CSV table of C-alpha atoms in Angstrom, one decimal:
chain,number,residue,atom,x,y,z
A,1,MET,CA,146.4,31.1,166.1
A,2,GLY,CA,147.3,33.3,163.2
A,3,THR,CA,148.3,36.2,165.5
A,4,THR,CA,150.8,33.8,167.2
A,5,ILE,CA,152.4,32.4,164.1
A,6,ASN,CA,152.3,35.4,161.7
A,7,PRO,CA,154.9,37.6,163.4
A,8,ALA,CA,157.3,34.7,163.5
A,9,VAL,CA,157.1,33.9,159.8
A,10,SER,CA,156.5,37.3,158.3
A,11,GLY,CA,158.2,40.7,158.2
A,12,VAL,CA,160.4,39.8,155.2
A,13,GLY,CA,160.1,40.1,151.4
A,14,THR,CA,157.3,38.4,149.6
A,15,ARG,CA,159.3,35.5,148.2
A,16,ARG,CA,160.8,34.6,151.7
A,17,TRP,CA,157.4,35.1,153.3
A,18,LEU,CA,156.0,32.6,150.8
A,19,LEU,CA,158.8,30.2,151.6
A,20,HIS,CA,158.0,30.5,155.3
A,21,ILE,CA,154.3,29.8,154.7
A,22,GLY,CA,155.2,26.7,152.7
A,23,VAL,CA,157.6,25.5,155.4
A,24,HIS,CA,154.9,26.1,158.0
A,25,ILE,CA,152.2,24.2,156.1
A,26,ALA,CA,154.5,21.3,155.4
A,27,ALA,CA,155.6,21.1,159.0
A,28,VAL,CA,151.9,21.1,160.2
A,29,ALA,CA,151.3,18.2,157.8
A,30,LEU,CA,154.4,16.4,159.1
A,31,GLY,CA,153.4,16.9,162.8
A,32,ALA,CA,149.8,15.6,162.1
A,33,SER,CA,151.3,12.6,160.2
A,34,LEU,CA,153.6,11.8,163.1
A,35,LEU,CA,150.6,11.9,165.4
A,36,MET,CA,148.8,9.6,163.0
A,37,ALA,CA,151.6,7.1,163.2
A,38,LEU,CA,151.4,7.1,167.0
A,39,LEU,CA,147.6,6.6,166.9
A,40,ARG,CA,147.8,3.8,164.3
A,41,ALA,CA,150.2,2.0,166.7
A,42,ALA,CA,147.9,2.6,169.6
A,43,LYS,CA,145.0,1.3,167.6
A,44,SER,CA,146.9,-1.9,166.7
A,45,GLY,CA,147.7,-2.4,170.4
A,46,LEU,CA,144.1,-1.8,171.4
A,47,GLU,CA,142.8,-4.3,168.8
A,48,LEU,CA,145.2,-7.0,170.0
A,49,ALA,CA,144.1,-6.5,173.6
A,50,LEU,CA,140.4,-5.7,173.3
A,51,GLY,CA,139.2,-6.5,169.7
A,52,THR,CA,138.4,-4.5,166.6
A,53,ALA,CA,135.7,-2.4,168.1
A,54,ALA,CA,138.0,-1.0,170.7
A,55,TRP,CA,139.4,1.9,168.7
A,56,PRO,CA,136.0,3.1,167.2
A,57,ALA,CA,134.5,2.9,170.7
A,58,LEU,CA,137.3,5.0,172.1
A,59,ALA,CA,137.0,7.4,169.2
A,60,VAL,CA,133.3,8.0,169.7
A,61,THR,CA,133.9,8.5,173.4
A,62,LEU,CA,136.7,11.1,172.8
A,63,ILE,CA,134.5,12.9,170.2
A,64,ALA,CA,131.7,13.0,172.8
A,65,VAL,CA,134.0,14.5,175.4
A,66,ALA,CA,135.1,17.1,173.0
A,67,VAL,CA,131.6,18.0,172.0
A,68,LEU,CA,130.7,18.4,175.6
A,69,ARG,CA,133.7,20.7,176.0
A,70,ASP,CA,132.4,22.8,173.1
A,71,VAL,CA,128.9,23.0,174.8
A,72,THR,CA,129.9,23.5,178.4
A,73,GLU,CA,133.4,25.0,178.2
A,74,ARG,CA,134.3,23.0,181.4
A,75,THR,CA,134.6,19.4,180.4
A,76,PRO,CA,138.3,18.4,180.6
A,77,VAL,CA,140.0,17.4,177.3
A,78,PRO,CA,143.4,15.8,176.7
A,79,TYR,CA,145.1,18.9,175.5
A,80,LEU,CA,147.7,21.2,177.1
A,81,THR,CA,145.2,23.9,177.9
A,82,GLY,CA,146.4,27.5,178.0
A,83,THR,CA,149.6,26.5,176.1
A,84,GLN,CA,150.8,28.0,172.8
A,85,VAL,CA,153.9,27.5,170.7
A,86,PRO,CA,157.0,28.7,172.7
A,87,GLU,CA,157.3,32.5,172.2
A,88,TRP,CA,161.0,32.5,173.0
A,89,LEU,CA,161.8,30.4,170.1
A,90,ARG,CA,161.3,33.1,167.5
A,91,HIS,CA,164.0,35.2,169.2
A,92,MET,CA,166.5,32.3,169.2
A,93,VAL,CA,166.3,30.8,165.7
A,94,PRO,CA,165.9,32.1,162.1
A,95,PRO,CA,162.3,32.6,160.8
A,96,THR,CA,162.4,29.5,158.6
A,97,VAL,CA,163.3,27.3,161.5
A,98,THR,CA,160.7,29.0,163.6
A,99,ALA,CA,158.1,28.4,160.9
A,100,ALA,CA,159.1,24.7,160.8
A,101,ALA,CA,159.1,24.3,164.6
A,102,TYR,CA,155.8,26.1,165.1
A,103,GLY,CA,154.2,24.1,162.3
A,104,LEU,CA,155.4,20.8,163.8
A,105,HIS,CA,154.2,21.8,167.2
A,106,LEU,CA,150.8,22.8,166.0
A,107,GLY,CA,150.5,19.7,163.7
A,108,LEU,CA,150.8,17.4,166.7
A,109,GLY,CA,147.7,19.1,168.0
A,110,PHE,CA,147.6,18.1,171.6
A,111,LEU,CA,150.6,20.2,172.6
A,112,THR,CA,148.7,23.4,172.3
A,113,LYS,CA,145.4,24.5,173.7
A,114,TYR,CA,142.1,23.0,172.6
A,115,THR,CA,140.3,24.5,169.7
A,116,TYR,CA,137.1,22.7,168.6
A,117,SER,CA,135.6,19.2,168.7
A,118,THR,CA,136.2,18.7,165.0
A,119,HIS,CA,140.0,18.5,165.7
A,120,MET,CA,139.3,15.5,167.9
A,121,ALA,CA,137.1,14.0,165.2
A,122,PHE,CA,139.8,14.5,162.6
A,123,ILE,CA,142.5,12.9,164.8
A,124,VAL,CA,140.6,9.8,165.9
A,125,MET,CA,139.5,9.0,162.4
A,126,LEU,CA,143.1,9.0,161.0
A,127,PRO,CA,143.8,5.4,162.2
A,128,LEU,CA,140.5,4.2,160.7
A,129,LEU,CA,141.5,5.2,157.1
A,130,ALA,CA,142.3,2.3,154.8
A,131,THR,CA,145.9,3.3,154.1
A,132,TRP,CA,148.5,5.6,155.7
A,133,GLN,CA,148.8,7.4,152.4
A,134,GLN,CA,145.1,8.5,152.8
A,135,GLY,CA,146.0,9.7,156.2
A,136,VAL,CA,148.9,11.8,155.0
A,137,ALA,CA,146.6,13.4,152.4
A,138,VAL,CA,144.1,14.2,155.1
A,139,CYS,CA,146.9,15.7,157.2
A,140,TRP,CA,147.7,18.0,154.3
A,141,VAL,CA,144.1,19.1,154.1
A,142,TYR,CA,144.3,20.0,157.8
A,143,ALA,CA,147.6,21.8,157.3
A,144,LEU,CA,146.3,23.9,154.5
A,145,ALA,CA,143.2,24.8,156.4
A,146,LYS,CA,145.0,25.4,159.7
A,147,SER,CA,147.4,27.8,158.0
A,148,THR,CA,144.5,29.9,156.5
A,149,PRO,CA,145.0,32.8,158.9
A,150,VAL,CA,148.7,32.8,158.1
A,151,TRP,CA,148.4,33.1,154.3
A,152,ALA,CA,145.2,35.3,154.5
A,153,SER,CA,147.2,37.9,156.4
A,154,MET,CA,149.4,38.5,153.4
A,155,THR,CA,147.0,41.3,152.8
A,156,ARG,CA,149.5,43.7,154.2
A,157,GLU,CA,153.1,44.6,153.8
A,158,GLN,CA,153.2,45.2,157.5
A,159,TYR,CA,151.9,42.4,159.7
A,160,ALA,CA,150.8,44.7,162.5
A,161,THR,CA,148.0,46.1,160.5
A,162,ALA,CA,146.8,42.7,159.5
A,163,GLU,CA,146.9,41.6,163.1
A,164,GLU,CA,145.0,44.7,164.2
A,165,ARG,CA,142.2,43.7,161.8
A,166,ILE,CA,142.1,40.0,162.9
A,167,MET,CA,142.1,41.0,166.6
A,168,PHE,CA,139.2,43.4,166.0
A,169,ARG,CA,137.2,40.7,164.4
A,170,MET,CA,137.9,38.3,167.3
A,171,ARG,CA,136.8,40.9,169.9
A,172,SER,CA,133.7,42.1,168.0
A,173,ARG,CA,132.1,38.9,166.5
A,174,ARG,CA,130.8,37.1,169.6
A,175,HIS,CA,127.8,35.6,167.7
A,176,GLY,CA,130.2,34.5,165.0
A,177,ARG,CA,132.2,32.6,167.6
A,178,LEU,CA,129.1,30.9,169.0
A,179,ALA,CA,127.9,30.0,165.5
A,180,LEU,CA,131.3,28.5,164.8
A,181,ARG,CA,131.2,26.4,167.9
A,182,ALA,CA,127.7,25.2,166.9
A,183,GLY,CA,129.0,24.3,163.5
A,184,ASN,CA,131.9,22.3,164.9
A,185,VAL,CA,129.6,20.5,167.3
A,186,ALA,CA,127.3,19.6,164.4
A,187,VAL,CA,130.1,18.2,162.3
A,188,ALA,CA,131.7,16.3,165.2
A,189,THR,CA,128.4,14.9,166.3
A,190,MET,CA,127.7,13.7,162.7
A,191,ALA,CA,131.2,12.1,162.6
A,192,ALA,CA,130.6,10.2,165.8
A,193,THR,CA,127.2,9.1,164.5
A,194,PHE,CA,128.9,7.8,161.3
A,195,LEU,CA,131.4,5.9,163.4
A,196,VAL,CA,128.7,4.3,165.5
A,197,MET,CA,126.7,3.3,162.5
A,198,ASN,CA,129.7,1.9,160.5
A,199,PHE,CA,132.1,0.6,163.0
A,200,LEU,CA,130.0,-0.3,166.1
A,201,GLY,CA,126.7,-1.2,164.6
A,202,GLY,CA,127.3,-4.9,164.7
B,1,VAL,CA,139.2,50.2,169.1
B,2,THR,CA,136.4,50.5,166.5
B,3,SER,CA,136.4,49.4,162.9
B,4,ALA,CA,136.7,53.1,161.9
B,5,ALA,CA,140.0,53.2,163.8
B,6,LEU,CA,141.6,50.5,161.8
B,7,THR,CA,143.6,51.3,158.7
B,8,PRO,CA,141.3,51.1,155.6
B,9,PRO,CA,141.0,47.6,154.1
B,10,THR,CA,142.8,47.1,150.8
B,11,PRO,CA,141.1,45.3,147.9
B,12,PHE,CA,143.0,42.2,148.8
B,13,ASP,CA,141.8,42.6,152.4
B,14,ARG,CA,138.2,42.5,151.1
B,15,ARG,CA,138.8,39.5,148.8
B,16,VAL,CA,140.3,37.3,151.6
B,17,ALA,CA,138.3,38.6,154.6
B,18,PHE,CA,135.8,35.7,154.3
B,19,LEU,CA,138.6,33.2,155.0
B,20,VAL,CA,138.9,34.5,158.6
B,21,ASN,CA,135.2,35.3,159.1
B,22,PRO,CA,133.6,33.2,161.8
B,23,HIS,CA,130.2,33.4,160.2
B,24,VAL,CA,131.5,32.0,156.9
B,25,ILE,CA,133.4,29.2,158.6
B,26,ALA,CA,130.4,28.4,160.8
B,27,ALA,CA,128.1,28.4,157.7
B,28,GLY,CA,130.5,26.0,156.0
B,29,ALA,CA,130.5,23.7,159.0
B,30,LEU,CA,126.8,23.7,159.4
B,31,ALA,CA,126.2,23.1,155.7
B,32,THR,CA,128.6,20.2,155.8
B,33,ALA,CA,126.8,18.7,158.8
B,34,VAL,CA,123.4,19.0,157.1
B,35,VAL,CA,124.6,17.6,153.8
B,36,PHE,CA,126.4,14.7,155.5
B,37,ALA,CA,123.3,14.0,157.6
B,38,VAL,CA,121.3,13.6,154.5
B,39,VAL,CA,123.8,11.8,152.3
B,40,MET,CA,125.8,9.9,155.0
B,41,PRO,CA,128.9,9.3,152.9
B,42,PRO,CA,129.9,5.7,153.4
B,43,GLU,CA,133.7,6.4,153.3
B,44,VAL,CA,135.5,7.3,156.4
B,45,LEU,CA,138.0,9.2,154.2
B,46,VAL,CA,135.3,11.7,153.2
B,47,TRP,CA,134.4,12.3,156.9
B,48,ALA,CA,138.1,12.7,157.9
B,49,VAL,CA,138.7,15.2,155.1
B,50,ALA,CA,135.6,17.3,156.2
B,51,ALA,CA,136.6,17.2,159.8
B,52,ALA,CA,140.2,18.1,159.0
B,53,ALA,CA,139.2,21.0,156.8
B,54,ILE,CA,136.8,22.4,159.3
B,55,ALA,CA,139.1,21.8,162.3
B,56,GLY,CA,141.9,23.6,160.6
B,57,TRP,CA,139.9,26.4,159.3
B,58,SER,CA,138.2,27.0,162.6
B,59,ALA,CA,141.7,27.4,164.2
B,60,ALA,CA,141.7,30.9,162.7
B,61,TRP,CA,139.4,31.7,165.7
B,62,SER,CA,141.6,30.2,168.4
B,63,PRO,CA,144.0,33.0,169.3
C-alpha cells in the first residue's frame, strides 16, 4: 500500500510532505466515516425488516467469510480484488489533491483490493458502536494505522530508496507474511466470538 | 536484489523499521488476540479500536 501512495504524496520539501501526509490521514478517516454512515443506515434498515439480531448475525457471517479468505486465499470477499487507487490521477492533479483522493478511496475500503480479515471486523463493528462519535474516533485510529507505511517512509529524502527497502522486505519475509495473516485471523476470530457472545447469545 | 545491494539504512531507518516489519505487526496482533481471549473486554468500542489498528497497520503488507 505504501509503495502505491508514497510516490504520489512525497518528492517535495519536508513541510509540504507533512501536509500531504496529514491530508492523506484525514481523508482516510473521512472515507471510513462515510462508509460507517452507509453501514449505520443499512443496519437500521435490517433491524426494521428482520429484528435487532440481523446486523450482528450478518457481521459474524462476513467476518467468517473474511477469515476463510485469509486461510484459503480462494474464498470470495466483497472487495474489488486486484484494484488499487487510480494510477493516472497522480499525473492529473496536484499532490495535495492526490493525497486527499487516494486517502478517501482507501478509507472507503471496499474499493481497493482485500487486505486481511481484521478490516472486515473493523468495518462491521462500526454500526454497533454506541454513538457515531465513537465511530469517527475509531476511523481515525484506522487512518493513522493505515498510513503507517506512508509516514514511516520519511526515512529518506528520496522516496525511491525507501521503496527499495520496503519492497525488499515484502519479497524476503514470507514467514512474516504468514505470521501476519495468522495474527489477523486470530483477532478477527476473537472479534466474531465477542459478537456472538454479546449480541447473539440470547 | 539482496539486502547488501540496498543503500545502507540511516539511523532513522533503524528506528522506524519495526513499524513496517511483518513479524512485529503479527506479534502485536497475536498478543492482542491472546489478551482479549483472556480478558474479553465487554465494550464493542475496545474491539473496534483493536481491529481498526491491526487492520490499518497490516495494510503496510498489502502492496
